[in-house]
PDB file of C-alpha atoms in Angstrom:
ATOM      1  CA  UNK G1344     -16.436  18.004  17.974  1.00  0.00           C
ATOM      2  CA  UNK G1345     -13.846  15.308  18.623  1.00  0.00           C
ATOM      3  CA  UNK G1346     -14.971  11.791  17.773  1.00  0.00           C
ATOM      4  CA  UNK G1347     -13.143   9.017  19.593  1.00  0.00           C
ATOM      5  CA  UNK G1348     -13.052   5.728  17.690  1.00  0.00           C
ATOM      6  CA  UNK G1349     -13.992   2.553  19.496  1.00  0.00           C
ATOM      7  CA  UNK G1350     -11.062   0.201  20.249  1.00  0.00           C
ATOM      8  CA  UNK G1351     -12.336  -2.429  17.775  1.00  0.00           C
ATOM      9  CA  UNK G1352     -12.576   0.229  15.071  1.00  0.00           C
ATOM     10  CA  UNK G1353      -9.006   1.313  15.794  1.00  0.00           C
ATOM     11  CA  UNK G1354      -7.821  -2.304  15.489  1.00  0.00           C
ATOM     12  CA  UNK G1355      -9.495  -2.633  12.108  1.00  0.00           C
ATOM     13  CA  UNK G1356      -8.021   0.676  10.924  1.00  0.00           C
ATOM     14  CA  UNK G1357      -4.573  -0.489  12.050  1.00  0.00           C
ATOM     15  CA  UNK G1358      -4.979  -3.638   9.953  1.00  0.00           C
ATOM     16  CA  UNK G1359      -6.038  -1.551   6.962  1.00  0.00           C
ATOM     17  CA  UNK G1360      -3.004   0.711   7.310  1.00  0.00           C
ATOM     18  CA  UNK G1361      -0.759  -2.350   7.631  1.00  0.00           C
ATOM     19  CA  UNK G1362      -1.181  -2.642   3.879  1.00  0.00           C
ATOM     20  CA  UNK G1363       0.333   0.807   3.452  1.00  0.00           C
ATOM     21  CA  UNK G1364       3.101   0.359   6.035  1.00  0.00           C
ATOM     22  CA  UNK G1365       5.759  -1.248   3.837  1.00  0.00           C
ATOM     23  CA  UNK G1366       7.677   0.506   1.060  1.00  0.00           C
ATOM     24  CA  UNK G1367       7.435  -2.514  -1.260  1.00  0.00           C
ATOM     25  CA  UNK G1368       3.662  -2.692  -0.824  1.00  0.00           C
ATOM     26  CA  UNK G1369       3.415   1.047  -1.427  1.00  0.00           C
ATOM     27  CA  UNK G1370       5.435   0.638  -4.641  1.00  0.00           C
ATOM     28  CA  UNK G1371       3.044  -2.062  -5.790  1.00  0.00           C
ATOM     29  CA  UNK G1372       0.007   0.070  -4.945  1.00  0.00           C
ATOM     30  CA  UNK G1373       1.504   3.074  -6.748  1.00  0.00           C
ATOM     31  CA  UNK G1374       2.085   0.972  -9.875  1.00  0.00           C
ATOM     32  CA  UNK G1375      -1.429  -0.474  -9.734  1.00  0.00           C
ATOM     33  CA  UNK G1376      -2.791   3.080  -9.808  1.00  0.00           C
ATOM     34  CA  UNK G1377      -2.067   2.842 -13.567  1.00  0.00           C
ATOM     35  CA  UNK G1378      -4.356  -0.188 -13.947  1.00  0.00           C
ATOM     36  CA  UNK G1379      -4.478  -3.964 -13.659  1.00  0.00           C
ATOM     37  CA  UNK G1380      -1.200  -5.869 -14.027  1.00  0.00           C
ATOM     38  CA  UNK G1381       0.200  -9.375 -13.764  1.00  0.00           C
ATOM     39  CA  UNK G1382       2.802 -10.371 -11.194  1.00  0.00           C
ATOM     40  CA  UNK G1383       5.462 -10.372 -13.928  1.00  0.00           C
ATOM     41  CA  UNK G1384       4.564  -6.824 -14.964  1.00  0.00           C
ATOM     42  CA  UNK G1385       4.734  -5.686 -11.340  1.00  0.00           C
ATOM     43  CA  UNK G1386       8.104  -7.440 -10.901  1.00  0.00           C
ATOM     44  CA  UNK G1387       9.419  -5.712 -14.030  1.00  0.00           C
ATOM     45  CA  UNK G1388       8.310  -2.260 -12.882  1.00  0.00           C
ATOM     46  CA  UNK G1389       9.347  -2.532  -9.225  1.00  0.00           C
ATOM     47  CA  UNK G1390      12.554  -4.537  -9.510  1.00  0.00           C
ATOM     48  CA  UNK G1391      11.345  -6.724  -6.629  1.00  0.00           C
ATOM     49  CA  UNK G1392      11.671 -10.500  -6.849  1.00  0.00           C
ATOM     50  CA  UNK G1393       8.671 -12.545  -7.969  1.00  0.00           C
ATOM     51  CA  UNK G1394       8.268 -14.321  -4.587  1.00  0.00           C
ATOM     52  CA  UNK G1395       8.477 -10.952  -2.813  1.00  0.00           C
ATOM     53  CA  UNK G1396       5.806  -9.408  -5.057  1.00  0.00           C
ATOM     54  CA  UNK G1397       3.551 -12.448  -4.650  1.00  0.00           C
ATOM     55  CA  UNK G1398       3.924 -12.290  -0.870  1.00  0.00           C
ATOM     56  CA  UNK G1399       3.082  -8.586  -0.751  1.00  0.00           C
ATOM     57  CA  UNK G1400       0.129  -9.045  -3.112  1.00  0.00           C
ATOM     58  CA  UNK G1401      -1.190 -11.691  -0.715  1.00  0.00           C
ATOM     59  CA  UNK G1402      -1.003  -9.190   2.134  1.00  0.00           C
ATOM     60  CA  UNK G1403      -2.636  -6.462   0.047  1.00  0.00           C
ATOM     61  CA  UNK G1404      -5.417  -8.834  -0.983  1.00  0.00           C
ATOM     62  CA  UNK G1405      -5.912  -9.877   2.652  1.00  0.00           C
ATOM     63  CA  UNK G1406      -6.169  -6.211   3.668  1.00  0.00           C
ATOM     64  CA  UNK G1407      -8.761  -5.650   0.935  1.00  0.00           C
ATOM     65  CA  UNK G1408      -6.613  -3.161  -0.977  1.00  0.00           C
ATOM     66  CA  UNK G1409      -6.239  -5.201  -4.180  1.00  0.00           C
ATOM     67  CA  UNK G1410      -8.295  -7.780  -6.013  1.00  0.00           C
ATOM     68  CA  UNK G1411      -7.243 -10.420  -8.511  1.00  0.00           C
ATOM     69  CA  UNK G1412      -8.912 -11.771 -11.605  1.00  0.00           C
ATOM     70  CA  UNK G1413      -7.861 -14.712 -13.770  1.00  0.00           C
ATOM     71  CA  UNK G1414      -7.810 -14.165 -17.508  1.00  0.00           C
ATOM     72  CA  UNK G1415      -6.680 -17.286 -19.284  1.00  0.00           C
ATOM     73  CA  UNK G1416      -3.383 -18.361 -17.773  1.00  0.00           C
ATOM     74  CA  UNK G1417      -2.682 -14.928 -16.257  1.00  0.00           C
ATOM     75  CA  UNK G1418      -3.846 -13.402 -13.000  1.00  0.00           C
ATOM     76  CA  UNK G1419      -4.326  -9.645 -13.042  1.00  0.00           C
ATOM     77  CA  UNK G1420      -4.157  -7.558  -9.888  1.00  0.00           C
ATOM     78  CA  UNK G1421      -5.778  -4.170  -9.472  1.00  0.00           C
ATOM     79  CA  UNK G1422      -6.732  -1.710  -6.768  1.00  0.00           C
ATOM     80  CA  UNK G1423      -9.927  -2.893  -5.111  1.00  0.00           C
ATOM     81  CA  UNK G1424     -11.524   0.527  -4.844  1.00  0.00           C
ATOM     82  CA  UNK G1425     -10.959   3.953  -6.385  1.00  0.00           C
ATOM     83  CA  UNK G1426     -10.607   5.336  -2.840  1.00  0.00           C
ATOM     84  CA  UNK G1427      -7.301   3.449  -2.474  1.00  0.00           C
ATOM     85  CA  UNK G1428      -5.916   5.618  -5.279  1.00  0.00           C
ATOM     86  CA  UNK G1429      -7.460   8.715  -3.715  1.00  0.00           C
ATOM     87  CA  UNK G1430      -5.872   7.859  -0.360  1.00  0.00           C
ATOM     88  CA  UNK G1431      -2.449   7.439  -1.978  1.00  0.00           C
ATOM     89  CA  UNK G1432      -2.812  10.781  -3.756  1.00  0.00           C
ATOM     90  CA  UNK G1433      -3.959  12.407  -0.512  1.00  0.00           C
ATOM     91  CA  UNK G1434      -0.901  10.964   1.271  1.00  0.00           C
ATOM     92  CA  UNK G1435       1.343  12.551  -1.378  1.00  0.00           C
ATOM     93  CA  UNK G1436      -0.428  15.860  -0.885  1.00  0.00           C
ATOM     94  CA  UNK G1437      -0.106  15.634   2.901  1.00  0.00           C
ATOM     95  CA  UNK G1438       3.592  14.795   2.605  1.00  0.00           C
ATOM     96  CA  UNK G1439       4.107  18.067   0.775  1.00  0.00           C
ATOM     97  CA  UNK G1440       3.150  19.837   4.006  1.00  0.00           C
ATOM     98  CA  UNK G1441       4.641  17.499   6.621  1.00  0.00           C
ATOM     99  CA  UNK G1442       7.722  16.080   4.855  1.00  0.00           C
ATOM    100  CA  UNK G1443      10.171  17.803   7.217  1.00  0.00           C
ATOM    101  CA  UNK G1444       8.562  16.209  10.268  1.00  0.00           C
ATOM    102  CA  UNK G1445       8.436  12.784   8.621  1.00  0.00           C
ATOM    103  CA  UNK G1446      12.112  13.091   7.681  1.00  0.00           C
ATOM    104  CA  UNK G1447      13.042  14.032  11.256  1.00  0.00           C
ATOM    105  CA  UNK G1448      10.997  11.107  12.560  1.00  0.00           C
ATOM    106  CA  UNK G1449      12.937   8.779  10.234  1.00  0.00           C
ATOM    107  CA  UNK G1450      16.240  10.134  11.585  1.00  0.00           C
ATOM    108  CA  UNK G1451      15.091   9.498  15.169  1.00  0.00           C
ATOM    109  CA  UNK G1452      14.127   5.919  14.290  1.00  0.00           C
ATOM    110  CA  UNK G1453      17.502   5.354  12.632  1.00  0.00           C
ATOM    111  CA  UNK G1454      19.383   6.707  15.665  1.00  0.00           C
ATOM    112  CA  UNK G1455      17.497   4.379  18.030  1.00  0.00           C
ATOM    113  CA  UNK G1456      18.806   1.294  16.246  1.00  0.00           C
TER     114      UNK G1456
END
């Protein structure tokens, strides 16, 4: 049975997936799968600039994908829910099967520009 989502539900899902739609944010999420980290630790592991990481963490927090907790003078960021990690692992698994199509889609996007 096909279930059609209501338009409002689709809008909310689109906002959720906005958090996953940028390679820098995905890098941050992948790193946070290992556990809570400070901005400086994330910067060190990703090679992104500190302002860039802070900006993306703000987006990820807004989307509900990460939470932050102050400990002394440091703020630690972590995945908000174990299902975020599960979704990332599921995406990797799915890519195993559909990588060729995704690659071809990327080529089409590149050729349009």
